[in-house]
Amino acid sequence: MKKVDHIGIAVKDLQLALPYYTEVLQLPLLGIEEVPSQNVTVAFLDAGNIKLELLEPIGEEGAVAKFIEKRGEGMHHIAFGVTSIQERMEELKAKGVQLLQDQPKQGAGGAAVAFMHPKASFGVLYELCDKGEK
Ligand code: CMX
Protein backbone atom coordinates (compact mmCIF):
# COMPACT_ATOMS: atom_id res chain seq x y z
CA MET A 1 0.00 0.00 0.00
CA LYS A 2 1.47 3.30 -1.08
CA LYS A 3 0.03 5.84 1.34
CA VAL A 4 -3.05 6.74 3.33
CA ASP A 5 -5.31 8.92 1.17
CA HIS A 6 -8.09 9.61 3.65
CA ILE A 7 -9.80 8.58 6.87
CA GLY A 8 -13.56 8.08 6.76
CA ILE A 9 -15.66 9.30 9.67
CA ALA A 10 -19.35 8.42 9.96
CA VAL A 11 -21.65 11.26 11.04
CA LYS A 12 -25.42 11.42 11.35
CA ASP A 13 -25.73 14.93 9.91
CA LEU A 14 -23.06 16.62 7.80
CA GLN A 15 -24.40 20.11 8.37
CA LEU A 16 -24.21 19.61 12.14
CA ALA A 17 -20.72 18.09 12.05
CA LEU A 18 -19.07 20.36 9.48
CA PRO A 19 -18.67 23.53 11.60
CA TYR A 20 -16.62 21.53 14.11
CA TYR A 21 -14.16 20.63 11.36
CA THR A 22 -14.12 23.92 9.44
CA GLU A 23 -14.49 26.43 12.28
CA VAL A 24 -13.14 24.76 15.42
CA LEU A 25 -10.39 22.65 13.80
CA GLN A 26 -10.08 25.11 10.87
CA LEU A 27 -9.65 22.46 8.21
CA PRO A 28 -10.40 23.68 4.68
CA LEU A 29 -13.50 22.12 3.10
CA LEU A 30 -12.52 20.63 -0.26
CA GLY A 31 -16.01 19.71 -1.43
CA ILE A 32 -19.29 17.89 -0.79
CA GLU A 33 -20.55 15.12 -3.03
CA GLU A 34 -23.27 12.48 -3.15
CA VAL A 35 -22.00 8.95 -3.73
CA PRO A 36 -25.16 6.98 -4.55
CA SER A 37 -23.27 3.69 -5.09
CA GLN A 38 -22.31 3.80 -1.39
CA ASN A 39 -25.52 5.43 -0.05
CA VAL A 40 -23.65 8.38 1.38
CA THR A 41 -23.10 12.10 1.03
CA VAL A 42 -19.46 12.90 1.75
CA ALA A 43 -17.47 16.01 2.63
CA PHE A 44 -13.72 16.05 2.17
CA LEU A 45 -11.51 18.18 4.41
CA ASP A 46 -7.86 18.98 3.89
CA ALA A 47 -5.93 17.67 6.90
CA GLY A 48 -2.42 18.18 5.51
CA ASN A 49 -0.90 14.99 4.15
CA ILE A 50 -4.25 13.20 4.20
CA LYS A 51 -7.90 14.09 3.92
CA LEU A 52 -10.77 13.47 6.30
CA GLU A 53 -13.96 12.19 4.68
CA LEU A 54 -17.15 12.82 6.63
CA LEU A 55 -19.80 10.28 5.62
CA GLU A 56 -23.50 10.98 6.12
CA PRO A 57 -25.84 8.10 5.26
CA ILE A 58 -28.46 8.47 2.54
CA GLY A 59 -31.44 6.41 3.69
CA GLU A 60 -31.33 3.55 6.12
CA GLU A 61 -29.96 0.72 3.98
CA GLY A 62 -26.30 1.49 3.35
CA ALA A 63 -23.15 0.39 5.16
CA VAL A 64 -22.71 3.73 6.95
CA ALA A 65 -26.33 3.88 8.16
CA LYS A 66 -25.91 0.38 9.57
CA PHE A 67 -22.57 1.30 11.14
CA ILE A 68 -24.05 4.35 12.94
CA GLU A 69 -27.07 2.35 14.09
CA LYS A 70 -24.83 -0.34 15.61
CA ARG A 71 -21.75 1.57 16.75
CA GLY A 72 -22.66 5.27 16.69
CA GLU A 73 -20.76 8.07 14.98
CA GLY A 74 -16.99 7.91 14.62
CA MET A 75 -14.04 6.46 12.71
CA HIS A 76 -15.34 4.27 9.92
CA HIS A 77 -12.47 3.36 7.58
CA ILE A 78 -8.94 4.10 6.43
CA ALA A 79 -8.35 4.44 2.69
CA PHE A 80 -5.05 3.65 1.02
CA GLY A 81 -4.29 5.48 -2.22
CA VAL A 82 -3.23 2.86 -4.77
CA THR A 83 -2.48 2.56 -8.46
CA SER A 84 -3.71 -0.33 -10.64
CA ILE A 85 -6.42 -1.29 -8.16
CA GLN A 86 -7.33 -4.52 -9.93
CA GLU A 87 -3.73 -5.75 -9.56
CA ARG A 88 -3.63 -4.73 -5.89
CA MET A 89 -6.89 -6.65 -5.35
CA GLU A 90 -5.46 -9.75 -7.04
CA GLU A 91 -2.33 -9.52 -4.86
CA LEU A 92 -4.41 -9.29 -1.70
CA LYS A 93 -6.67 -12.16 -2.77
CA ALA A 94 -3.59 -14.29 -3.47
CA LYS A 95 -2.53 -13.58 0.12
CA GLY A 96 -5.89 -14.84 1.38
CA VAL A 97 -7.38 -11.44 2.25
CA GLN A 98 -11.17 -11.33 2.07
CA LEU A 99 -12.29 -8.50 -0.20
CA LEU A 100 -15.85 -7.24 -0.12
CA GLN A 101 -16.23 -7.27 -3.89
CA ASP A 102 -14.61 -8.81 -6.96
CA GLN A 103 -14.66 -5.63 -9.01
CA PRO A 104 -13.91 -2.08 -7.89
CA LYS A 105 -16.89 0.24 -7.48
CA GLN A 106 -17.14 3.93 -8.28
CA GLY A 107 -16.44 6.02 -5.18
CA ALA A 108 -16.20 9.73 -4.45
CA GLY A 109 -14.51 11.87 -7.12
CA GLY A 110 -14.91 9.05 -9.65
CA ALA A 111 -12.20 6.99 -7.92
CA ALA A 112 -12.29 3.20 -8.22
CA VAL A 113 -12.66 1.76 -4.73
CA ALA A 114 -12.71 -1.64 -3.03
CA PHE A 115 -12.91 -2.70 0.60
CA MET A 116 -11.30 -5.40 2.72
CA HIS A 117 -13.48 -7.10 5.30
CA PRO A 118 -12.71 -5.71 8.78
CA LYS A 119 -12.62 -9.28 10.09
CA ALA A 120 -9.63 -9.90 7.78
CA SER A 121 -7.86 -6.75 9.02
CA PHE A 122 -8.04 -7.10 12.79
CA GLY A 123 -11.16 -4.96 13.17
CA VAL A 124 -10.30 -2.13 10.74
CA LEU A 125 -12.24 -1.50 7.52
CA TYR A 126 -9.61 -0.68 4.88
CA GLU A 127 -10.41 0.80 1.49
CA LEU A 128 -8.29 0.77 -1.66
CA CYS A 129 -8.77 4.01 -3.58
CA ASP A 130 -7.46 4.42 -7.14
CA LYS A 131 -7.80 7.89 -8.62
CA GLY A 132 -6.03 6.95 -11.80
CA GLU A 133 -2.91 8.87 -10.77
CA LYS A 134 0.56 7.53 -11.54
N1 CMX B 1 -15.01 -0.89 10.94
C1 CMX B 1 -14.73 -1.98 11.72
N2 CMX B 1 -15.59 -3.02 11.90
C2 CMX B 1 -16.78 -2.92 11.25
C3 CMX B 1 -17.13 -1.85 10.43
C4 CMX B 1 -16.19 -0.79 10.29
N3 CMX B 1 -16.44 0.28 9.51
N4 CMX B 1 -18.37 -2.05 9.93
C5 CMX B 1 -18.79 -3.22 10.42
N5 CMX B 1 -17.82 -3.74 11.21
C6 CMX B 1 -17.89 -5.02 11.94
C7 CMX B 1 -19.12 -5.07 12.81
O1 CMX B 1 -18.89 -4.48 14.07
C8 CMX B 1 -19.38 -6.56 12.90
O2 CMX B 1 -18.53 -7.14 13.86
P1 CMX B 1 -19.11 -8.23 14.90
O3 CMX B 1 -19.53 -9.38 14.02
O4 CMX B 1 -17.94 -8.51 15.77
O5 CMX B 1 -20.27 -7.56 15.56
C9 CMX B 1 -18.97 -7.08 11.54
O6 CMX B 1 -18.06 -6.08 10.99
C10 CMX B 1 -20.13 -7.25 10.60
O7 CMX B 1 -20.81 -6.03 10.58
P2 CMX B 1 -22.37 -5.85 10.39
O8 CMX B 1 -22.82 -4.69 11.18
O9 CMX B 1 -23.09 -7.15 10.53
O10 CMX B 1 -22.45 -5.34 8.92
P3 CMX B 1 -22.30 -6.11 7.58
O11 CMX B 1 -21.57 -7.39 7.68
O12 CMX B 1 -23.62 -6.09 6.90
O13 CMX B 1 -21.37 -5.01 6.84
C11 CMX B 1 -19.28 -4.45 6.01
C12 CMX B 1 -20.08 -4.75 7.26
C13 CMX B 1 -17.87 -4.05 6.40
C14 CMX B 1 -19.27 -5.72 5.14
C15 CMX B 1 -20.01 -3.29 5.24
O14 CMX B 1 -20.01 -2.16 6.08
C16 CMX B 1 -19.39 -2.94 3.91
O15 CMX B 1 -19.65 -3.57 2.91
N6 CMX B 1 -18.51 -1.90 3.89
C17 CMX B 1 -17.83 -1.50 2.68
C18 CMX B 1 -18.54 -0.37 1.98
C19 CMX B 1 -18.62 0.87 2.82
O16 CMX B 1 -18.30 0.88 4.01
N7 CMX B 1 -19.09 1.97 2.19
C20 CMX B 1 -19.24 3.24 2.84
C21 CMX B 1 -18.06 4.17 2.64
C22 CMX B 1 -17.97 4.59 1.22
C23 CMX B 1 -17.10 5.79 0.92
O17 CMX B 1 -16.01 5.97 1.47
O18 CMX B 1 -17.53 6.57 0.04
Coordinates of N, CA, C and O and ligand atoms in Angstrom, one line a residue:
M1 N 0.9 -1.2 0.0 CA 0.0 0.0 0.0 C 0.9 1.2 0.0 O 1.8 1.3 0.8
K2 N 0.6 2.2 -0.9 CA 1.5 3.3 -1.1 C 1.4 4.3 0.1 O 2.4 4.7 0.6
K3 N 0.2 4.8 0.3 CA 0.0 5.8 1.3 C -1.4 5.9 1.8 O -2.3 5.5 1.0
V4 N -1.7 6.5 2.9 CA -3.1 6.7 3.3 C -3.6 8.0 2.6 O -2.9 9.0 2.6
D5 N -4.7 7.8 1.9 CA -5.3 8.9 1.2 C -6.3 9.7 2.1 O -6.3 10.9 2.1
H6 N -7.1 8.9 2.8 CA -8.1 9.6 3.7 C -8.6 8.7 4.8 O -8.4 7.5 4.7
I7 N -9.2 9.3 5.8 CA -9.8 8.6 6.9 C -11.3 8.9 6.8 O -11.7 10.1 6.7
G8 N -12.1 7.9 6.8 CA -13.6 8.1 6.8 C -14.2 8.1 8.2 O -13.8 7.3 9.0
I9 N -15.0 9.1 8.4 CA -15.7 9.3 9.7 C -17.2 9.4 9.5 O -17.7 10.2 8.7
A10 N -17.9 8.5 10.1 CA -19.4 8.4 10.0 C -20.0 9.5 10.9 O -19.7 9.6 12.0
V11 N -20.9 10.3 10.3 CA -21.6 11.3 11.0 C -23.1 11.1 10.7 O -23.5 10.7 9.6
K12 N -24.0 11.5 11.6 CA -25.4 11.4 11.3 C -25.9 12.6 10.4 O -26.7 12.4 9.6
D13 N -25.3 13.7 10.6 CA -25.7 14.9 9.9 C -24.5 15.8 9.6 O -23.9 16.4 10.4
L14 N -24.2 15.9 8.3 CA -23.1 16.6 7.8 C -23.1 18.1 8.2 O -22.1 18.6 8.7
Q15 N -24.3 18.7 8.1 CA -24.4 20.1 8.4 C -24.2 20.4 9.9 O -23.7 21.5 10.2
L16 N -24.5 19.4 10.7 CA -24.2 19.6 12.1 C -22.7 19.4 12.4 O -22.2 20.1 13.3
A17 N -22.1 18.4 11.7 CA -20.7 18.1 12.1 C -19.7 19.1 11.4 O -18.6 19.3 12.0
L18 N -20.1 19.6 10.2 CA -19.1 20.4 9.5 C -18.5 21.6 10.2 O -17.2 21.7 10.2
P19 N -19.3 22.4 10.9 CA -18.7 23.5 11.6 C -17.6 23.1 12.6 O -16.6 23.9 12.8
Y20 N -17.7 22.0 13.2 CA -16.6 21.5 14.1 C -15.3 21.4 13.3 O -14.2 21.8 13.8
Y21 N -15.4 20.8 12.1 CA -14.2 20.6 11.4 C -13.7 21.9 10.7 O -12.4 22.2 10.7
T22 N -14.6 22.7 10.2 CA -14.1 23.9 9.4 C -13.9 25.1 10.4 O -12.9 25.9 10.1
E23 N -14.6 25.2 11.4 CA -14.5 26.4 12.3 C -13.7 26.2 13.5 O -12.8 26.9 13.9
V24 N -13.9 25.0 14.2 CA -13.1 24.8 15.4 C -11.8 24.2 15.0 O -10.7 24.8 15.5
L25 N -11.7 23.2 14.2 CA -10.4 22.7 13.8 C -9.8 23.4 12.6 O -8.6 23.2 12.3
Q26 N -10.6 24.3 12.0 CA -10.1 25.1 10.9 C -9.5 24.3 9.7 O -8.4 24.7 9.2
L27 N -10.1 23.2 9.4 CA -9.7 22.5 8.2 C -10.4 22.9 7.0 O -11.6 23.0 7.0
P28 N -9.7 23.2 5.9 CA -10.4 23.7 4.7 C -11.3 22.6 4.1 O -10.9 21.4 4.0
L29 N -12.5 23.0 3.7 CA -13.5 22.1 3.1 C -13.2 22.0 1.6 O -13.1 23.0 0.9
L30 N -12.9 20.8 1.1 CA -12.5 20.6 -0.3 C -13.7 20.4 -1.2 O -13.7 20.7 -2.4
G31 N -14.8 19.9 -0.6 CA -16.0 19.7 -1.4 C -17.0 18.7 -0.8 O -16.6 18.0 0.1
I32 N -18.2 18.8 -1.3 CA -19.3 17.9 -0.8 C -19.9 17.2 -2.0 O -20.0 17.8 -3.1
E33 N -20.1 15.9 -1.9 CA -20.6 15.1 -3.0 C -21.5 14.0 -2.6 O -21.2 13.3 -1.6
E34 N -22.5 13.7 -3.4 CA -23.3 12.5 -3.2 C -22.6 11.3 -3.8 O -22.1 11.4 -5.0
V35 N -22.5 10.2 -3.1 CA -22.0 9.0 -3.7 C -23.1 7.9 -3.6 O -23.1 7.1 -2.7
P36 N -24.0 7.9 -4.6 CA -25.2 7.0 -4.5 C -24.8 5.5 -4.5 O -25.5 4.7 -3.8
S37 N -23.7 5.1 -5.1 CA -23.3 3.7 -5.1 C -23.0 3.2 -3.7 O -23.0 2.0 -3.4
Q38 N -22.6 4.2 -2.8 CA -22.3 3.8 -1.4 C -23.4 4.3 -0.4 O -23.2 4.2 0.8
N39 N -24.5 4.9 -0.9 CA -25.5 5.4 0.0 C -25.0 6.5 1.0 O -25.4 6.4 2.1
V40 N -24.2 7.3 0.5 CA -23.6 8.4 1.4 C -23.5 9.7 0.7 O -23.4 9.8 -0.6
T41 N -23.6 10.8 1.5 CA -23.1 12.1 1.0 C -21.8 12.3 1.8 O -21.8 12.1 3.0
V42 N -20.8 12.8 1.1 CA -19.5 12.9 1.7 C -19.0 14.3 1.7 O -19.2 15.1 0.7
A43 N -18.2 14.7 2.7 CA -17.5 16.0 2.6 C -16.0 15.7 2.9 O -15.7 15.0 3.8
F44 N -15.2 16.2 2.0 CA -13.7 16.0 2.2 C -13.1 17.3 2.8 O -13.4 18.4 2.4
L45 N -12.2 17.1 3.8 CA -11.5 18.2 4.4 C -10.0 18.0 4.3 O -9.5 16.8 4.3
D46 N -9.3 19.0 4.1 CA -7.9 19.0 3.9 C -7.2 18.9 5.3 O -7.3 19.9 6.0
A47 N -6.6 17.8 5.6 CA -5.9 17.7 6.9 C -4.4 17.5 6.7 O -3.8 16.7 7.4
G48 N -3.9 18.2 5.7 CA -2.4 18.2 5.5 C -2.0 17.1 4.6 O -2.4 17.1 3.4
N49 N -1.3 16.1 5.0 CA -0.9 15.0 4.2 C -2.0 14.1 3.7 O -1.9 13.3 2.8
I50 N -3.1 14.0 4.5 CA -4.2 13.2 4.2 C -5.5 14.0 4.2 O -5.5 15.2 4.7
K51 N -6.6 13.4 3.8 CA -7.9 14.1 3.9 C -8.8 13.4 5.0 O -8.5 12.2 5.2
L52 N -9.7 14.1 5.5 CA -10.8 13.5 6.3 C -12.0 13.4 5.4 O -12.3 14.4 4.7
E53 N -12.7 12.3 5.5 CA -14.0 12.2 4.7 C -15.1 12.0 5.7 O -15.2 10.9 6.3
L54 N -16.0 13.0 5.8 CA -17.2 12.8 6.6 C -18.2 12.1 5.8 O -18.5 12.5 4.6
L55 N -18.8 11.1 6.4 CA -19.8 10.3 5.6 C -21.2 10.4 6.3 O -21.3 9.9 7.4
E56 N -22.1 10.9 5.6 CA -23.5 11.0 6.1 C -24.3 10.0 5.3 O -24.3 10.0 4.1
P57 N -25.0 9.1 6.0 CA -25.8 8.1 5.3 C -27.0 8.7 4.5 O -27.5 9.7 4.9
I58 N -27.2 8.2 3.3 CA -28.5 8.5 2.5 C -29.4 7.3 2.8 O -29.0 6.2 2.4
G59 N -30.5 7.5 3.4 CA -31.4 6.4 3.7 C -30.9 5.5 4.8 O -30.0 5.9 5.5
E60 N -31.6 4.4 5.0 CA -31.3 3.5 6.1 C -30.7 2.2 5.8 O -30.5 1.4 6.6
E61 N -30.4 2.0 4.4 CA -30.0 0.7 4.0 C -28.4 0.5 3.9 O -27.9 -0.6 4.0
G62 N -27.7 1.6 3.7 CA -26.3 1.5 3.4 C -25.4 1.1 4.5 O -25.8 1.0 5.7
A63 N -24.1 0.8 4.2 CA -23.1 0.4 5.2 C -22.9 1.4 6.3 O -22.8 1.1 7.5
V64 N -23.0 2.7 5.9 CA -22.7 3.7 7.0 C -23.9 3.9 7.9 O -23.8 4.0 9.1
A65 N -25.1 3.8 7.3 CA -26.3 3.9 8.2 C -26.3 2.7 9.2 O -26.6 2.9 10.4
K66 N -25.9 1.5 8.7 CA -25.9 0.4 9.6 C -24.8 0.5 10.6 O -25.0 0.2 11.8
F67 N -23.7 1.1 10.2 CA -22.6 1.3 11.1 C -23.0 2.2 12.3 O -22.8 2.0 13.5
I68 N -23.6 3.4 11.9 CA -24.1 4.3 12.9 C -25.1 3.7 13.9 O -25.1 3.9 15.1
E69 N -26.0 3.0 13.3 CA -27.1 2.4 14.1 C -26.4 1.4 15.1 O -26.8 1.4 16.3
K70 N -25.4 0.6 14.7 CA -24.8 -0.3 15.6 C -23.8 0.2 16.6 O -23.7 -0.1 17.7
R71 N -22.9 1.1 16.0 CA -21.8 1.6 16.7 C -21.7 3.1 17.1 O -20.8 3.5 17.7
G72 N -22.7 3.8 16.5 CA -22.7 5.3 16.7 C -21.7 6.0 15.7 O -21.1 5.3 14.9
E73 N -21.6 7.3 15.9 CA -20.8 8.1 15.0 C -19.3 7.8 15.3 O -19.0 7.4 16.4
G74 N -18.4 8.0 14.3 CA -17.0 7.9 14.6 C -16.2 7.3 13.5 O -16.7 7.2 12.3
M75 N -15.0 7.0 13.7 CA -14.0 6.5 12.7 C -14.6 5.3 12.0 O -15.0 4.3 12.6
H76 N -14.7 5.3 10.7 CA -15.3 4.3 9.9 C -14.4 3.4 9.1 O -14.4 2.2 9.0
H77 N -13.5 4.1 8.4 CA -12.5 3.4 7.6 C -11.2 4.2 7.3 O -11.2 5.4 7.5
I78 N -10.2 3.5 6.9 CA -8.9 4.1 6.4 C -8.7 3.7 5.0 O -8.8 2.5 4.6
A79 N -8.5 4.7 4.1 CA -8.4 4.4 2.7 C -6.9 4.6 2.2 O -6.3 5.7 2.4
F80 N -6.4 3.6 1.6 CA -5.0 3.6 1.0 C -5.2 4.1 -0.4 O -6.0 3.6 -1.2
G81 N -4.4 5.1 -0.8 CA -4.3 5.5 -2.2 C -3.4 4.4 -2.9 O -2.3 4.2 -2.5
V82 N -4.0 3.9 -4.0 CA -3.2 2.9 -4.8 C -3.3 3.2 -6.3 O -4.1 4.0 -6.7
T83 N -2.4 2.5 -7.0 CA -2.5 2.6 -8.5 C -2.8 1.1 -8.9 O -2.6 0.2 -8.1
S84 N -3.4 1.0 -10.1 CA -3.7 -0.3 -10.6 C -4.5 -1.2 -9.6 O -4.0 -2.2 -9.2
I85 N -5.7 -0.7 -9.3 CA -6.4 -1.3 -8.2 C -6.7 -2.8 -8.4 O -6.7 -3.6 -7.5
Q86 N -7.0 -3.1 -9.7 CA -7.3 -4.5 -9.9 C -6.1 -5.4 -9.6 O -6.3 -6.5 -9.0
E87 N -4.9 -5.0 -9.9 CA -3.7 -5.7 -9.6 C -3.5 -5.8 -8.1 O -3.2 -6.9 -7.5
R88 N -3.8 -4.7 -7.4 CA -3.6 -4.7 -5.9 C -4.6 -5.7 -5.3 O -4.4 -6.4 -4.4
M89 N -5.9 -5.7 -5.9 CA -6.9 -6.6 -5.3 C -6.5 -8.1 -5.6 O -6.6 -8.9 -4.7
E90 N -5.9 -8.4 -6.8 CA -5.5 -9.8 -7.0 C -4.4 -10.2 -6.1 O -4.3 -11.3 -5.6
E91 N -3.4 -9.2 -5.8 CA -2.3 -9.5 -4.9 C -2.9 -9.9 -3.5 O -2.4 -10.8 -2.8
L92 N -3.8 -9.1 -3.0 CA -4.4 -9.3 -1.7 C -5.2 -10.6 -1.7 O -5.0 -11.4 -0.7
K93 N -5.9 -10.9 -2.7 CA -6.7 -12.2 -2.8 C -5.7 -13.3 -2.7 O -5.9 -14.3 -2.0
A94 N -4.6 -13.2 -3.4 CA -3.6 -14.3 -3.5 C -3.0 -14.5 -2.1 O -2.5 -15.6 -1.8
K95 N -3.0 -13.5 -1.3 CA -2.5 -13.6 0.1 C -3.6 -14.0 1.1 O -3.4 -14.0 2.3
G96 N -4.8 -14.3 0.5 CA -5.9 -14.8 1.4 C -6.7 -13.8 2.1 O -7.5 -14.1 3.0
V97 N -6.6 -12.5 1.6 CA -7.4 -11.4 2.3 C -8.8 -11.4 1.7 O -9.0 -11.5 0.4
Q98 N -9.8 -11.3 2.5 CA -11.2 -11.3 2.1 C -11.6 -9.9 1.6 O -11.6 -9.0 2.4
L99 N -11.8 -9.8 0.3 CA -12.3 -8.5 -0.2 C -13.8 -8.5 -0.2 O -14.4 -9.6 -0.3
L100 N -14.4 -7.3 -0.2 CA -15.9 -7.2 -0.1 C -16.5 -7.2 -1.5 O -17.7 -7.3 -1.6
Q101 N -15.7 -7.1 -2.6 CA -16.2 -7.3 -3.9 C -15.1 -7.7 -4.8 O -14.0 -7.6 -4.5
D102 N -15.6 -8.3 -6.0 CA -14.6 -8.8 -7.0 C -14.1 -7.7 -7.9 O -13.0 -7.7 -8.3
Q103 N -15.0 -6.7 -8.1 CA -14.7 -5.6 -9.0 C -14.7 -4.3 -8.2 O -15.6 -4.2 -7.3
P104 N -13.8 -3.4 -8.6 CA -13.9 -2.1 -7.9 C -15.2 -1.4 -8.2 O -15.8 -1.6 -9.2
K105 N -15.7 -0.6 -7.3 CA -16.9 0.2 -7.5 C -16.5 1.7 -7.7 O -15.4 2.1 -7.3
Q106 N -17.4 2.5 -8.1 CA -17.1 3.9 -8.3 C -17.4 4.6 -7.0 O -18.5 4.6 -6.4
G107 N -16.3 5.3 -6.4 CA -16.4 6.0 -5.2 C -16.4 7.5 -5.4 O -16.6 8.0 -6.5
A108 N -16.2 8.3 -4.4 CA -16.2 9.7 -4.5 C -15.1 10.2 -5.4 O -14.1 9.6 -5.6
G109 N -15.5 11.3 -6.2 CA -14.5 11.9 -7.1 C -14.2 11.0 -8.3 O -13.2 11.1 -9.0
G110 N -15.1 10.0 -8.5 CA -14.9 9.0 -9.6 C -13.8 8.0 -9.4 O -13.4 7.3 -10.3
A111 N -13.3 8.0 -8.2 CA -12.2 7.0 -7.9 C -12.8 5.6 -8.0 O -13.9 5.4 -7.7
A112 N -11.9 4.6 -8.3 CA -12.3 3.2 -8.2 C -11.9 2.7 -6.8 O -10.8 3.0 -6.3
V113 N -12.9 2.1 -6.1 CA -12.7 1.8 -4.7 C -13.0 0.3 -4.5 O -13.9 -0.3 -5.2
A114 N -12.4 -0.3 -3.5 CA -12.7 -1.6 -3.0 C -12.4 -1.7 -1.5 O -11.5 -1.0 -1.0
F115 N -13.1 -2.6 -0.9 CA -12.9 -2.7 0.6 C -12.5 -4.1 1.0 O -12.8 -5.1 0.4
M116 N -11.7 -4.1 2.1 CA -11.3 -5.4 2.7 C -12.2 -5.6 3.9 O -12.5 -4.7 4.7
H117 N -12.6 -6.9 4.2 CA -13.5 -7.1 5.3 C -12.7 -6.8 6.6 O -11.6 -7.2 6.8
P118 N -13.4 -6.0 7.5 CA -12.7 -5.7 8.8 C -12.3 -6.9 9.6 O -11.3 -6.9 10.3
K119 N -13.0 -8.1 9.4 CA -12.6 -9.3 10.1 C -11.3 -9.8 9.6 O -10.6 -10.5 10.3
A120 N -10.9 -9.5 8.3 CA -9.6 -9.9 7.8 C -8.5 -9.0 8.2 O -7.3 -9.2 7.9
S121 N -8.9 -7.8 8.7 CA -7.9 -6.8 9.0 C -7.9 -6.3 10.5 O -7.7 -5.2 10.8
F122 N -8.1 -7.3 11.3 CA -8.0 -7.1 12.8 C -8.9 -5.9 13.2 O -8.5 -5.1 14.0
G123 N -10.2 -5.9 12.7 CA -11.2 -5.0 13.2 C -11.2 -3.6 12.5 O -11.9 -2.7 12.9
V124 N -10.3 -3.4 11.4 CA -10.3 -2.1 10.7 C -10.8 -2.3 9.3 O -10.4 -3.3 8.6
L125 N -11.8 -1.5 8.9 CA -12.2 -1.5 7.5 C -11.3 -0.7 6.7 O -11.1 0.5 6.9
Y126 N -10.5 -1.4 5.8 CA -9.6 -0.7 4.9 C -10.2 -0.6 3.5 O -10.9 -1.5 3.0
E127 N -10.0 0.6 2.9 CA -10.4 0.8 1.5 C -9.2 0.9 0.6 O -8.2 1.5 1.0
L128 N -9.3 0.4 -0.6 CA -8.3 0.8 -1.7 C -8.9 1.8 -2.5 O -10.1 1.7 -2.9
C129 N -8.2 2.9 -2.9 CA -8.8 4.0 -3.6 C -7.8 4.4 -4.7 O -6.7 4.8 -4.5
D130 N -8.3 4.2 -6.0 CA -7.5 4.4 -7.1 C -8.0 5.6 -7.9 O -9.1 5.5 -8.5
K131 N -7.3 6.7 -7.9 CA -7.8 7.9 -8.6 C -7.2 8.0 -10.0 O -7.3 9.1 -10.6
G132 N -6.6 6.9 -10.5 CA -6.0 6.9 -11.8 C -4.8 7.8 -11.9 O -4.3 8.1 -13.0
E133 N -4.2 8.1 -10.7 CA -2.9 8.9 -10.8 C -1.8 7.9 -10.9 O -1.9 6.8 -10.5
K134 N -0.6 8.4 -11.4 CA 0.6 7.5 -11.5 C 1.4 7.6 -10.3 O 1.4 8.6 -9.6
Ligands
CMX1 N1 -15.0 -0.9 10.9 C1 -14.7 -2.0 11.7 N2 -15.6 -3.0 11.9 C2 -16.8 -2.9 11.3 C3 -17.1 -1.8 10.4 C4 -16.2 -0.8 10.3 N3 -16.4 0.3 9.5 N4 -18.4 -2.0 9.9 C5 -18.8 -3.2 10.4 N5 -17.8 -3.7 11.2 C6 -17.9 -5.0 11.9 C7 -19.1 -5.1 12.8 O1 -18.9 -4.5 14.1 C8 -19.4 -6.6 12.9 O2 -18.5 -7.1 13.9 P1 -19.1 -8.2 14.9 O3 -19.5 -9.4 14.0 O4 -17.9 -8.5 15.8 O5 -20.3 -7.6 15.6 C9 -19.0 -7.1 11.5 O6 -18.1 -6.1 11.0 C10 -20.1 -7.2 10.6 O7 -20.8 -6.0 10.6 P2 -22.4 -5.8 10.4 O8 -22.8 -4.7 11.2 O9 -23.1 -7.2 10.5 O10 -22.4 -5.3 8.9 P3 -22.3 -6.1 7.6 O11 -21.6 -7.4 7.7 O12 -23.6 -6.1 6.9 O13 -21.4 -5.0 6.8 C11 -19.3 -4.5 6.0 C12 -20.1 -4.7 7.3 C13 -17.9 -4.1 6.4 C14 -19.3 -5.7 5.1 C15 -20.0 -3.3 5.2 O14 -20.0 -2.2 6.1 C16 -19.4 -2.9 3.9 O15 -19.7 -3.6 2.9 N6 -18.5 -1.9 3.9 C17 -17.8 -1.5 2.7 C18 -18.5 -0.4 2.0 C19 -18.6 0.9 2.8 O16 -18.3 0.9 4.0 N7 -19.1 2.0 2.2 C20 -19.2 3.2 2.8 C21 -18.1 4.2 2.6 C22 -18.0 4.6 1.2 C23 -17.1 5.8 0.9 O17 -16.0 6.0 1.5 O18 -17.5 6.6 0.0

